[in-house]
mmCIF file of C-alpha atoms and ligand atoms in Angstrom:
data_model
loop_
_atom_site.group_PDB
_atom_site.id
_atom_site.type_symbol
_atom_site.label_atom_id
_atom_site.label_comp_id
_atom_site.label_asym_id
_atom_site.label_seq_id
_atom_site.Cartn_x
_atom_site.Cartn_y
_atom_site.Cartn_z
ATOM 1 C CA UNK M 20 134.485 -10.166 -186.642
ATOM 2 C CA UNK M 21 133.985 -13.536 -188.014
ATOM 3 C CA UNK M 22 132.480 -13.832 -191.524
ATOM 4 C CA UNK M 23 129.776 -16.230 -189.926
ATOM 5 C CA UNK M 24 128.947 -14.106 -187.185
ATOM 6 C CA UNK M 25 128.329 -11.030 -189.740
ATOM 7 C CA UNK M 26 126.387 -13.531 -191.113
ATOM 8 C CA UNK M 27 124.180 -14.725 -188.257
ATOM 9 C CA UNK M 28 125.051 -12.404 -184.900
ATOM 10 C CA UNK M 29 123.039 -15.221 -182.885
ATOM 11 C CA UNK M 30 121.767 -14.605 -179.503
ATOM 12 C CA UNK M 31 121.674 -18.549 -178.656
ATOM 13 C CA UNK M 32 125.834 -18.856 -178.469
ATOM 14 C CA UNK M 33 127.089 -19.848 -174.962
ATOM 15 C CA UNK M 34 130.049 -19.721 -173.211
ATOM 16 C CA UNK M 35 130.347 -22.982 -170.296
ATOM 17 C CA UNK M 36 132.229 -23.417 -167.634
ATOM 18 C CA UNK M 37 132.383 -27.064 -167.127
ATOM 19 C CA UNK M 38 134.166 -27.335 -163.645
ATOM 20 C CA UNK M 39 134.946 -30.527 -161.306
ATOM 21 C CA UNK M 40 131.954 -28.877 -159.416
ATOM 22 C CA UNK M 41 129.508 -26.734 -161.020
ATOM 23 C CA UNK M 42 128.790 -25.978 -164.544
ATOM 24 C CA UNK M 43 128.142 -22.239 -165.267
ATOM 25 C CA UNK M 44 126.563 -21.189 -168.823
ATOM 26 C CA UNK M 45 126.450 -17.587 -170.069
ATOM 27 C CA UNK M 46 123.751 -16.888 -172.812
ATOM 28 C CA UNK M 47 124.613 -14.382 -175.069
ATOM 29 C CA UNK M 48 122.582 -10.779 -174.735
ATOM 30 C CA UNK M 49 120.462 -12.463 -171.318
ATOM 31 C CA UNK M 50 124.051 -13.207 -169.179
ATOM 32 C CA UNK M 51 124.674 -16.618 -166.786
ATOM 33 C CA UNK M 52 121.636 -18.433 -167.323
ATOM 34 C CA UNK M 53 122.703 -21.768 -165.506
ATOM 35 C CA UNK M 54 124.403 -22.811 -162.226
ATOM 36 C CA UNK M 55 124.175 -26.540 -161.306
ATOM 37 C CA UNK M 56 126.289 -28.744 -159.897
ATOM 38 C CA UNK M 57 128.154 -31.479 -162.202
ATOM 39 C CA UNK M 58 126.636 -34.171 -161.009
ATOM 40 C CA UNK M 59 124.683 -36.809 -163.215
ATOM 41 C CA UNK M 60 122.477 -40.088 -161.731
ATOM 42 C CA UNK M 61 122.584 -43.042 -163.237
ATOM 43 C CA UNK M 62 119.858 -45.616 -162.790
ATOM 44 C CA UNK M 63 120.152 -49.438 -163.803
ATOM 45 C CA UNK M 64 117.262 -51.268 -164.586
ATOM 46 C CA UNK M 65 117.319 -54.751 -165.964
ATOM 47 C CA UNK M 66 120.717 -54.536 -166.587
ATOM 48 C CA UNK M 67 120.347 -51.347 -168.663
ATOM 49 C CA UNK M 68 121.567 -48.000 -167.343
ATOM 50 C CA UNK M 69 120.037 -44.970 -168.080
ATOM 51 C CA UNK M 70 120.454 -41.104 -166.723
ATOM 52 C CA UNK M 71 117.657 -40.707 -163.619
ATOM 53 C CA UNK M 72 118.578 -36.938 -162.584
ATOM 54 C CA UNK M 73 121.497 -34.408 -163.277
ATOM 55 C CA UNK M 74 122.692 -31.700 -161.521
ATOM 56 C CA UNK M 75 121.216 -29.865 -158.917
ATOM 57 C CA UNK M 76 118.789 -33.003 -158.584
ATOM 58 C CA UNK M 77 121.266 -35.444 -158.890
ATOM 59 C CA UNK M 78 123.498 -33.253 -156.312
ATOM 60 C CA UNK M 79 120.221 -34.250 -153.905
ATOM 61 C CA UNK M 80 120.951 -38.077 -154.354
ATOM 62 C CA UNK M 81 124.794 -37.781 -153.387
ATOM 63 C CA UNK M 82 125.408 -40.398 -150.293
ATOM 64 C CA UNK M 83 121.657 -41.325 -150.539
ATOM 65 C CA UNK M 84 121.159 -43.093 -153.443
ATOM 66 C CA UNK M 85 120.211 -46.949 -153.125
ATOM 67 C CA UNK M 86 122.199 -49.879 -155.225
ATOM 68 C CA UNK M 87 120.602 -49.220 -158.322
ATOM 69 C CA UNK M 88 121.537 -45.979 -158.402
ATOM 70 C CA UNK M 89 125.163 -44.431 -158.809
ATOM 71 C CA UNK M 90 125.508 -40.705 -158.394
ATOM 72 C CA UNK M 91 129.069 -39.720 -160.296
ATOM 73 C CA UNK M 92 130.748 -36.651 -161.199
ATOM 74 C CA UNK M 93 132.091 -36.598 -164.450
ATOM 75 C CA UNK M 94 134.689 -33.854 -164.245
ATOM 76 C CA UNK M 95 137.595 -34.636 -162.070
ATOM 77 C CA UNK M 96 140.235 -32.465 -161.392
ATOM 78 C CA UNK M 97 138.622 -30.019 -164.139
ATOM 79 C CA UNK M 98 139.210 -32.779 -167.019
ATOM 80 C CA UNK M 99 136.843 -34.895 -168.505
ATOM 81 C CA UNK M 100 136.660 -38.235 -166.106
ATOM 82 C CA UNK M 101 133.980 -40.061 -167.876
ATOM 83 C CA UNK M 102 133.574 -39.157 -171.114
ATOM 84 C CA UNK M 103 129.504 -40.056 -172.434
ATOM 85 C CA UNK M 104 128.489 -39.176 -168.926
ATOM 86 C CA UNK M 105 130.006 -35.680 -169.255
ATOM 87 C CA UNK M 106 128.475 -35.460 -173.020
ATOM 88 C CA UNK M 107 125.049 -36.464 -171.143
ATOM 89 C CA UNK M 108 125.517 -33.670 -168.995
ATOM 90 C CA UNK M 109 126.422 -31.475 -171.461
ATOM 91 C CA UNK M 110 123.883 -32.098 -173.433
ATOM 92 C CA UNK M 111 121.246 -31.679 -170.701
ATOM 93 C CA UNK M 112 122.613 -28.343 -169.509
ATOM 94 C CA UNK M 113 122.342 -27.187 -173.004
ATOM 95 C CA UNK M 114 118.831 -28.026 -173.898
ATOM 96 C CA UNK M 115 117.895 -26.683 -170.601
ATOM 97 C CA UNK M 116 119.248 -23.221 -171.498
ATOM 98 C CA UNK M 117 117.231 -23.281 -174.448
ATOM 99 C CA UNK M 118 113.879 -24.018 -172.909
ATOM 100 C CA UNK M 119 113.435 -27.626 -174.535
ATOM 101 C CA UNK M 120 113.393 -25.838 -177.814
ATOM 102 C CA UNK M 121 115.648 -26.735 -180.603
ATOM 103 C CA UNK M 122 118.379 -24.631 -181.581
ATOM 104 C CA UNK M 123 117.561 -22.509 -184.781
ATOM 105 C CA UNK M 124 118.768 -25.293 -187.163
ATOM 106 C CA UNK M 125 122.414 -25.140 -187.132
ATOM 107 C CA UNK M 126 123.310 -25.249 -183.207
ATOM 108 C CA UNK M 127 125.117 -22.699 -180.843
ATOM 109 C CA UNK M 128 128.552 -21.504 -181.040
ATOM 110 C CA UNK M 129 130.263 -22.151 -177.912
ATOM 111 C CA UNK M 130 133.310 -21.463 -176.064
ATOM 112 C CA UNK M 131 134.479 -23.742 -173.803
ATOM 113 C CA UNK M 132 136.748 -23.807 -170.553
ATOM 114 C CA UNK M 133 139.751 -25.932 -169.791
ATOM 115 C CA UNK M 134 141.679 -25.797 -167.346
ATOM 116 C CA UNK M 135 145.796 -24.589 -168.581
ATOM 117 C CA UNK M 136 147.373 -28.143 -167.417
ATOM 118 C CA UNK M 137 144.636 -29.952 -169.881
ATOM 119 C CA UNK M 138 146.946 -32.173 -172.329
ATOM 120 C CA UNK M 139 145.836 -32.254 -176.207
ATOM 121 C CA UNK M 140 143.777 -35.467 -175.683
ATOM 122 C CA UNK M 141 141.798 -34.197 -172.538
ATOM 123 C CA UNK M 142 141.629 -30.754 -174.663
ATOM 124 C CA UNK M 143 140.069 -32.782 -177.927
ATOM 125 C CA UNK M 144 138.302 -34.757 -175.672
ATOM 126 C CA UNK M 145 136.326 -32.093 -174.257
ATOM 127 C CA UNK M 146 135.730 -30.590 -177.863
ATOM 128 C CA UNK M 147 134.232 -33.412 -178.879
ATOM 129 C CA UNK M 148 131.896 -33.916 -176.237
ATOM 130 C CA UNK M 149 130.935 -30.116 -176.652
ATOM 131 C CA UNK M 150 130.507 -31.227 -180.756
ATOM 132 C CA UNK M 151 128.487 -33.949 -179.987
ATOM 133 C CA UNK M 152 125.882 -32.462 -177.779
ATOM 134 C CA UNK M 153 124.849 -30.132 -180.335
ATOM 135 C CA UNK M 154 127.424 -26.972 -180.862
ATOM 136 C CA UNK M 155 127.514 -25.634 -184.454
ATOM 137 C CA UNK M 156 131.161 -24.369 -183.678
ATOM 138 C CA UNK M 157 133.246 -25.090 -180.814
ATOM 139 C CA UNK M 158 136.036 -22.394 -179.106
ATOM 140 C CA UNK M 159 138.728 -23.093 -176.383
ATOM 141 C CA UNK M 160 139.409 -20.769 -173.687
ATOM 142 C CA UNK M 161 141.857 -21.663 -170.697
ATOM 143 C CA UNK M 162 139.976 -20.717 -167.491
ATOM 144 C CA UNK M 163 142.721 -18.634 -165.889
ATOM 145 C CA UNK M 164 142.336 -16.216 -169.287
ATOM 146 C CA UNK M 165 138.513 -16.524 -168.623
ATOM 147 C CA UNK M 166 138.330 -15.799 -165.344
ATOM 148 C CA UNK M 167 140.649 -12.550 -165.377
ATOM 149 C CA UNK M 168 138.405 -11.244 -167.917
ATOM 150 C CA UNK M 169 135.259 -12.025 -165.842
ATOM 151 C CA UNK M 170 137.103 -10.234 -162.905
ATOM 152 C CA UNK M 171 137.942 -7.521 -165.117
ATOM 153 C CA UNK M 172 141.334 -7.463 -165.090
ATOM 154 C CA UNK M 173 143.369 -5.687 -167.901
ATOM 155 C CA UNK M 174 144.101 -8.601 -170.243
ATOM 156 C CA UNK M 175 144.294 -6.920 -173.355
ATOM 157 C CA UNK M 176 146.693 -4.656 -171.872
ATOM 158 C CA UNK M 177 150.890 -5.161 -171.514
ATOM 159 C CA UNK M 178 149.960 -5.192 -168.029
ATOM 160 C CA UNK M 179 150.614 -8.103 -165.698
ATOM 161 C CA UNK M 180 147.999 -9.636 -163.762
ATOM 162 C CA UNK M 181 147.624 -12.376 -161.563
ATOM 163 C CA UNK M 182 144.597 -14.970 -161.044
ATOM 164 C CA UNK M 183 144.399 -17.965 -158.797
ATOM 165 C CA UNK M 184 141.213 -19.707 -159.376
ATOM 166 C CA UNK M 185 140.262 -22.264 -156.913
ATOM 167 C CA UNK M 186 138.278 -24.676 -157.717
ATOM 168 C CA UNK M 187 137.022 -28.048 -156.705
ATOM 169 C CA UNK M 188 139.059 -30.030 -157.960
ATOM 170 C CA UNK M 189 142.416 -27.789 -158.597
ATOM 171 C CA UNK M 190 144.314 -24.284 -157.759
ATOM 172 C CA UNK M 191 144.750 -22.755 -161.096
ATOM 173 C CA UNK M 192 147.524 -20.004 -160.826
ATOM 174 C CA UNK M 193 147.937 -17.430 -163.883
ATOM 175 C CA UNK M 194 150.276 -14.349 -164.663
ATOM 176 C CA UNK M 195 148.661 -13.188 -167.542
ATOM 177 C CA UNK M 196 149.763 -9.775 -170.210
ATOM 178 C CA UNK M 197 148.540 -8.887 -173.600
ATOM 179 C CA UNK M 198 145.743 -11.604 -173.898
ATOM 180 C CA UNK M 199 148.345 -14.392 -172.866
ATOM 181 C CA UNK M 200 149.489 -16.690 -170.106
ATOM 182 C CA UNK M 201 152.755 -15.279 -169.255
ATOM 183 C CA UNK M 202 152.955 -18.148 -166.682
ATOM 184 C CA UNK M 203 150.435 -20.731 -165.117
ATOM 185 C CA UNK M 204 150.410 -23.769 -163.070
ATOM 186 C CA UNK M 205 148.114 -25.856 -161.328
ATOM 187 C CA UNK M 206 148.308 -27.835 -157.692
ATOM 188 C CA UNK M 207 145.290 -30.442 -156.870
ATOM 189 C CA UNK M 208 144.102 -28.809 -154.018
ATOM 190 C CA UNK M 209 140.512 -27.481 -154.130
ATOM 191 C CA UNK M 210 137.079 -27.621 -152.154
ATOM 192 C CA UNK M 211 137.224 -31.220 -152.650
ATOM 193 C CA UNK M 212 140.528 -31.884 -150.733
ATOM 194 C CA UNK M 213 139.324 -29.349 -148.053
ATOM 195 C CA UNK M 214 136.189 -31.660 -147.755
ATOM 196 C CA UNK M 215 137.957 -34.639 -147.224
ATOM 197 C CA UNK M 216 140.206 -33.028 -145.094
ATOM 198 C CA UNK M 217 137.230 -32.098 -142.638
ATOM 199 C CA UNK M 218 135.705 -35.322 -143.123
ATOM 200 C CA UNK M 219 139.267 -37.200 -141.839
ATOM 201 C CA UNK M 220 139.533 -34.816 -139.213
ATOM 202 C CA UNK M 221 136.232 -35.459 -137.280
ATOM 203 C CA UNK M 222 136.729 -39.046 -138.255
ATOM 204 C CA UNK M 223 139.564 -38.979 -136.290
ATOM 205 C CA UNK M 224 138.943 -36.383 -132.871
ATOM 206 C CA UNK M 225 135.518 -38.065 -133.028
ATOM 207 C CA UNK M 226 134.939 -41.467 -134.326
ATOM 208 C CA UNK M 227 132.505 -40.041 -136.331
ATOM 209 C CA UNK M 228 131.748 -40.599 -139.968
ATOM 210 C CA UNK M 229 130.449 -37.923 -142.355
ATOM 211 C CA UNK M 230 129.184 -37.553 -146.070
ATOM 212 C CA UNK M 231 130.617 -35.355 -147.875
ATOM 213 C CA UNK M 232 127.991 -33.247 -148.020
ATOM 214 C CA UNK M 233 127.861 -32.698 -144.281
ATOM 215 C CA UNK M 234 131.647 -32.141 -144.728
ATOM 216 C CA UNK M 235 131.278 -28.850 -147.483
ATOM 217 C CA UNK M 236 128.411 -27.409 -145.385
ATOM 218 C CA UNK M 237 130.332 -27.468 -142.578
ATOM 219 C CA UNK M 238 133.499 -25.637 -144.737
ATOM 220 C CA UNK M 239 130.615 -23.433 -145.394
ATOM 221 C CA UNK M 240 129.633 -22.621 -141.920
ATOM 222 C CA UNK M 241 133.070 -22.544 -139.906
ATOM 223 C CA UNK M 242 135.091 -23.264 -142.331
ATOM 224 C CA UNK M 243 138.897 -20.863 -142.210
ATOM 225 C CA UNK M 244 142.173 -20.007 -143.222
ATOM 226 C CA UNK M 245 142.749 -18.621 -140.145
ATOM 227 C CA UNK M 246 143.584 -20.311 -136.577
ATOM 228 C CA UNK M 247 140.322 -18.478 -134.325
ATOM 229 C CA UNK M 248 142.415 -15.812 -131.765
ATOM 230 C CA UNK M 249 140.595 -17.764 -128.751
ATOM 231 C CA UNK M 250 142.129 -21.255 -130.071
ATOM 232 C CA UNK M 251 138.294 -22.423 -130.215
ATOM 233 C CA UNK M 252 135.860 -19.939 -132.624
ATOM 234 C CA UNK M 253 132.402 -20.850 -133.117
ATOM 235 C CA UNK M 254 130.863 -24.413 -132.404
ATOM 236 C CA UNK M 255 128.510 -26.152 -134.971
ATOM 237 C CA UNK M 256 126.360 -29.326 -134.194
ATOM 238 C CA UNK M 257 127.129 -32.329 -136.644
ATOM 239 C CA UNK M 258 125.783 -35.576 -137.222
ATOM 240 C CA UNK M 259 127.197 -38.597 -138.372
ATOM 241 C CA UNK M 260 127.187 -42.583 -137.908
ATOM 242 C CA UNK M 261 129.163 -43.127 -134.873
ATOM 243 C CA UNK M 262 132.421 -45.612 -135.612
ATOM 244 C CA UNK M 263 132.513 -47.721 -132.610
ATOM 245 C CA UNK M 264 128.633 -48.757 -132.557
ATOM 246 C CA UNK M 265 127.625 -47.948 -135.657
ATOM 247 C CA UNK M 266 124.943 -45.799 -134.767
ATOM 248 C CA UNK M 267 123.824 -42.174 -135.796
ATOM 249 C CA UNK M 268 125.434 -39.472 -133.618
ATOM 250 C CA UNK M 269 125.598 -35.780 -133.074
ATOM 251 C CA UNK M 270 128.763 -34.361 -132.039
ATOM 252 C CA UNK M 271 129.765 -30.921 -131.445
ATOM 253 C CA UNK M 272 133.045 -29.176 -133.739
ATOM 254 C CA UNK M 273 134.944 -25.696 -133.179
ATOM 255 C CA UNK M 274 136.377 -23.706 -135.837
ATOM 256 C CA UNK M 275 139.765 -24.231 -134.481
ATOM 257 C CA UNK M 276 139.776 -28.053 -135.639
ATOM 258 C CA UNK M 277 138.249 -27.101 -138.918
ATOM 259 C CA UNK M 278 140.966 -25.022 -139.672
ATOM 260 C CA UNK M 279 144.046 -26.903 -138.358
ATOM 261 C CA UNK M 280 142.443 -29.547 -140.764
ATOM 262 C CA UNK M 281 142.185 -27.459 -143.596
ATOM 263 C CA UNK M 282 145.990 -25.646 -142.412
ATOM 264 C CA UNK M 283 147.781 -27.981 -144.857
ATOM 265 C CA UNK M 284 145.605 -27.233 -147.897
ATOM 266 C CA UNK M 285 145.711 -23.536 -147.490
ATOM 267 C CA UNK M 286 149.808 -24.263 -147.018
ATOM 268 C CA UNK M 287 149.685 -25.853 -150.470
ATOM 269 C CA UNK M 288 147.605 -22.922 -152.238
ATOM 270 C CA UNK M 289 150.529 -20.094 -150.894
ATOM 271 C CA UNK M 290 153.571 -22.484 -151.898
ATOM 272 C CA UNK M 291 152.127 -22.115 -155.544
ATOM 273 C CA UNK M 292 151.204 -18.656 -155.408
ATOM 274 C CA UNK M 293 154.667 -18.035 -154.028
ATOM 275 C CA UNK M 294 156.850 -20.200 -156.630
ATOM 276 C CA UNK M 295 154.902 -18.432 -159.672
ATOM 277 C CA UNK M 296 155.672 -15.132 -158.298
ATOM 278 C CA UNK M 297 159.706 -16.060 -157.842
ATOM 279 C CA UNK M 298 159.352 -16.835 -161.639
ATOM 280 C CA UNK M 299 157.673 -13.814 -162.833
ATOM 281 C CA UNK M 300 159.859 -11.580 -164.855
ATOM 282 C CA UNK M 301 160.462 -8.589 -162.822
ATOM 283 C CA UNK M 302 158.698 -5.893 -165.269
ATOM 284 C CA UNK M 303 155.316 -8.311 -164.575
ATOM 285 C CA UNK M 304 156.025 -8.556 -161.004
ATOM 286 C CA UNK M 305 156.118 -5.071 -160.863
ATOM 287 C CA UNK M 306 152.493 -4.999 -162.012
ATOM 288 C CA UNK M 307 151.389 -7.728 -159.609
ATOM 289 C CA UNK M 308 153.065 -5.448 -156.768
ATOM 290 C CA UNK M 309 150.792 -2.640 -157.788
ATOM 291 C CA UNK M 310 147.618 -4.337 -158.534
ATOM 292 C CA UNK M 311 147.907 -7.390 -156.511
ATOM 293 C CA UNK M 312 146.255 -10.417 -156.593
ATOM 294 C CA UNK M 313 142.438 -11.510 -157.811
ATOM 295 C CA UNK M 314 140.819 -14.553 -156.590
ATOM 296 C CA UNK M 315 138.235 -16.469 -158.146
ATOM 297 C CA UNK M 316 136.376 -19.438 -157.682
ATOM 298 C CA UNK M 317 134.578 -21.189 -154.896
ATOM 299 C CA UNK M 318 137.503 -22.164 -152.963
ATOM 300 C CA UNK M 319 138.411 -18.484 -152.654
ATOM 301 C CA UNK M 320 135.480 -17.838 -150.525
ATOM 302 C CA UNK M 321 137.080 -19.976 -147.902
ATOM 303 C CA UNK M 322 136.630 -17.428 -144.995
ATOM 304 C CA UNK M 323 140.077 -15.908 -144.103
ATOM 305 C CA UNK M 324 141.893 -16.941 -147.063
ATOM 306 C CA UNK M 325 142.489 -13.663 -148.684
ATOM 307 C CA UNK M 326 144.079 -12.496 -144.996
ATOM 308 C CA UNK M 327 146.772 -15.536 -144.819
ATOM 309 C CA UNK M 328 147.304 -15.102 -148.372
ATOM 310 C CA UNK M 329 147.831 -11.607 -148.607
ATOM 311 C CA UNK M 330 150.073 -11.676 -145.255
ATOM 312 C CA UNK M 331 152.230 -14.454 -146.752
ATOM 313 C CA UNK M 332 152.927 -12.503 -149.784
ATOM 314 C CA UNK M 333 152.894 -8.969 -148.912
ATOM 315 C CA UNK M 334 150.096 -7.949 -151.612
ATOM 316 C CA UNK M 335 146.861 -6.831 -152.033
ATOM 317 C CA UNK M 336 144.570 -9.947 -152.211
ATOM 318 C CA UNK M 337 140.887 -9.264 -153.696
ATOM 319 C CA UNK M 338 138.308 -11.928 -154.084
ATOM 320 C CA UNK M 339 136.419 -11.486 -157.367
ATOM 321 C CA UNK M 340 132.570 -10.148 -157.261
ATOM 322 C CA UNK M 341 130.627 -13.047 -158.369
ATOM 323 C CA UNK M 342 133.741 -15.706 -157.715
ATOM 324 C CA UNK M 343 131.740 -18.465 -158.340
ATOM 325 C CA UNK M 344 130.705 -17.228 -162.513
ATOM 326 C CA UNK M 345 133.096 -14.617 -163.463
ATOM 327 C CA UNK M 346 134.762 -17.630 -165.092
ATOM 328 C CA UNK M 347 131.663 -18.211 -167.628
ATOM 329 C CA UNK M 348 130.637 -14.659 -167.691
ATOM 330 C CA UNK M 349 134.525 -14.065 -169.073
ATOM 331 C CA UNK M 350 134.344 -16.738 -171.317
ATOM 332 C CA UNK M 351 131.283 -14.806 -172.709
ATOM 333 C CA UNK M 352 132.674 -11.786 -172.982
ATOM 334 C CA UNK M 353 135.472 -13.412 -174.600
ATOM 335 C CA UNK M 354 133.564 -14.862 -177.595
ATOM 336 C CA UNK M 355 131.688 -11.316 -177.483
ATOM 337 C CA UNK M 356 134.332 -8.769 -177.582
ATOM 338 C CA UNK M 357 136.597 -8.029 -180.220
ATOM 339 C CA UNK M 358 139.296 -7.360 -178.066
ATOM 340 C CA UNK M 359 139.966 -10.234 -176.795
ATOM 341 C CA UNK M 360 140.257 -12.158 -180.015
ATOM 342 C CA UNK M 361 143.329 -13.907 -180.320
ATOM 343 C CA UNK M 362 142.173 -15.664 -176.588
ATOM 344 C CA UNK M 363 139.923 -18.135 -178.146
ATOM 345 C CA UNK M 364 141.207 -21.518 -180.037
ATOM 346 C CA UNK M 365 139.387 -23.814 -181.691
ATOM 347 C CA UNK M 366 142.401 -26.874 -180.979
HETATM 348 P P1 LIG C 427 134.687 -25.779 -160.124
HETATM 349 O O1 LIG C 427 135.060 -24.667 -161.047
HETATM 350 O O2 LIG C 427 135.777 -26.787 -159.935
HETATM 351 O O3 LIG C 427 133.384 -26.413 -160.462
HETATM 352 P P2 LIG C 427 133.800 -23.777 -158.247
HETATM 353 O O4 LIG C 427 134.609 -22.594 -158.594
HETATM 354 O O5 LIG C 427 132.374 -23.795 -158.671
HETATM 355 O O6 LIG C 427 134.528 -25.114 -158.690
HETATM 356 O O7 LIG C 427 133.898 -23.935 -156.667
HETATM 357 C C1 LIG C 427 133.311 -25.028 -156.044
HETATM 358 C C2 LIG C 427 133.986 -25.248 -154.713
HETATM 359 O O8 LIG C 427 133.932 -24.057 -153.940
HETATM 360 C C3 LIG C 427 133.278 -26.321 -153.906
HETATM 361 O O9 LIG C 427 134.257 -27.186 -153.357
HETATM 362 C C4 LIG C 427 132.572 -25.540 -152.828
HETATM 363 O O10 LIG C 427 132.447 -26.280 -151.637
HETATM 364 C C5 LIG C 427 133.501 -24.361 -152.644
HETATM 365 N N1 LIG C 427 132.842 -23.193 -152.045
HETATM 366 C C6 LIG C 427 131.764 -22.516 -152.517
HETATM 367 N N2 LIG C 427 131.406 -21.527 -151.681
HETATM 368 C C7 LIG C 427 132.282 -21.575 -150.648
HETATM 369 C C8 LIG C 427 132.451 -20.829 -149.427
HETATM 370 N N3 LIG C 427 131.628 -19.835 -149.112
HETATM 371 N N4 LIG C 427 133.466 -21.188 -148.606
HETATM 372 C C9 LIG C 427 134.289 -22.207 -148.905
HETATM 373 N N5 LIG C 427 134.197 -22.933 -150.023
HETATM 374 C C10 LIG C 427 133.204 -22.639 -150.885
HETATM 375 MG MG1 LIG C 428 136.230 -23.495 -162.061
#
């Protein structure tokens, strides 16, 4: 254990997950303690911009917003996009956590996400924003490592193990063994793609046009991974502003043109799960072959996913309990547990 922890065992550190689409925090001793989307409002008023809402209120202003306000998303393909909006954010998320209160003098500890493909800059940058909003000390963890711990996979074990976290913004795949990356890349397909993809699909079959928000609820409703057996699956209502006239319109859309849309996307998830797994060394892959394959992440929850995945690789395919945190909560247990020392970086 760290001299400073022996020192101060504090029950304010926090482990975030700062993803393209929600940010997750884990509090020490009390578990996740925040879920909100990544979104921030900016408001400009005499030629001065300030922050009007973040997150989950700022999520409500998406697509809605009038001129002189801009709803952005500061994390884009799980990097920092805009860096003193994301420190904003960060900032925010934190305070919130602690009730308004001020941290006992010295600030939190806190362990960090990033995504494996993160480059030194994007890694520092992300540090630095952590720094800045108030963190005492400031850890690394990359989110595949994170999230097999949160799924409670055998990391600290010579066994292999394979994550693919999907995201919104990317497909992080992972063979991991003895508290390492034994392989990982990472493919920009995520909820976001999927959403355009709906949104360009009814565009087209339809002439109608769609927020995006209309487009992820309707991935949430009928969204799949799987072509319906009856070539049409269930029906859902949408609205939209109709193309030719310009007027607001409800259509009607099956789950059969959801997923052909989506068919592409899903393609592009199994090519990468397929190319790590021809380079796996073959003592790993015999691991993965026994244990199969986890799935975190929001994108996982894509109805039928696990099927076409598991069917196009022959294994086991589980979706995580709790896809949508086990990344935080194993970043927490990370910065908790002894065992998985070694996981954490501070570069
Ligand atoms: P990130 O880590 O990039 O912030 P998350 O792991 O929080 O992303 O996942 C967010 C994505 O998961 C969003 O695109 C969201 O639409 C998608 N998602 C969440 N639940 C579901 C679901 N039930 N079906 C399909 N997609 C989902
Ligand atoms: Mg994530």
């Amino acid at each position: 254990m760290r001299l400073s922890r022996l020192l101060s065992p504090s029950s304010s550190d926090l482990a975030i997950d700062l993803g393209t689409v929600n940010t997750v925090i884990y509090l020490r001793e009390k578990g996740i303690v925040l879920n909100e989307p990544s979104v921030v409002a900016l408001e400009t008023l005499d030629g001065v911009q300030r922050v009007r809402a973040i997150g989950a209120e700022a999520k409500l202003m998406l697509g809605k917003t009038p001129d002189a306000i801009r709803t952005i998303r500061p994390m884009r393909d799980g990097v920092i996009a805009d860096i003193d909006v994301a420190e904003q954010m960060i900032k925010h998320f934190i305070e919130k956590v602690n009730g308004g209160r001020n941290w006992l003098s010295r600030g939190p500890e806190i362990v960090i996400c990033i995504p494996s493909g993160a480059t030194p800059v994007e890694r520092r940058a992300i540090r630095q924003a952590t720094m800045n909003a108030g963190a005492r000390k400031v850890h690394l963890i990359e989110e595949s490592m994170a999230a097999a711990i949160g799924a409670g996979l055998p990391v600290a074990e010579p066994i292999g193990a394979m994550v693919v976290d999907i995201g919104g913004g990317t497909t992080e795949v992972a063979i991991l063994s003895l508290r390492g990356l034994a392989y990982s890349t990472s493919v920009r397909v995520g909820g976001d793609r999927m959403d355009d993809a709906i949104a360009s699909s009814i565009r087209r079959k339809h002439n109608l046009m769609i927020g995006e928000a209309t487009a992820e609820q309707i991935k949430f409703a009928i969204g799949t991974a799987l072509i319906p057996e009856d070539g049409v699956g269930q029906e859902m209502r949408v609205r939209g502003r109709d193309l030719l006239n310009g007027v607001p319109s409800e259509i009607t859309v099956n789950q059969a043109e959801i997923a052909q849309a989506l068919a592409d996307l899903v393609g592009q998830v199994i090519e990468a799960v397929l190319s790590a797994l021809e380079k796996t060394e073959p003592e790993l892959a015999a691991d993965i072959f026994d244990r199969g394959i986890v799935m975190t992440g929001g994108g996982s929850l894509l109805a039928g996913l696990d099927t076409v995945l598991s069917e196009a690789t022959g294994l086991p395919v589980i979706v995580a309990e709790n896809a949508l945190t086990c990344v935080a909560t194993g970043a927490g247990q990370a910065l908790d547990d002894q065992v998985f020392q070694g996981v954490l970086t501070t570069a």
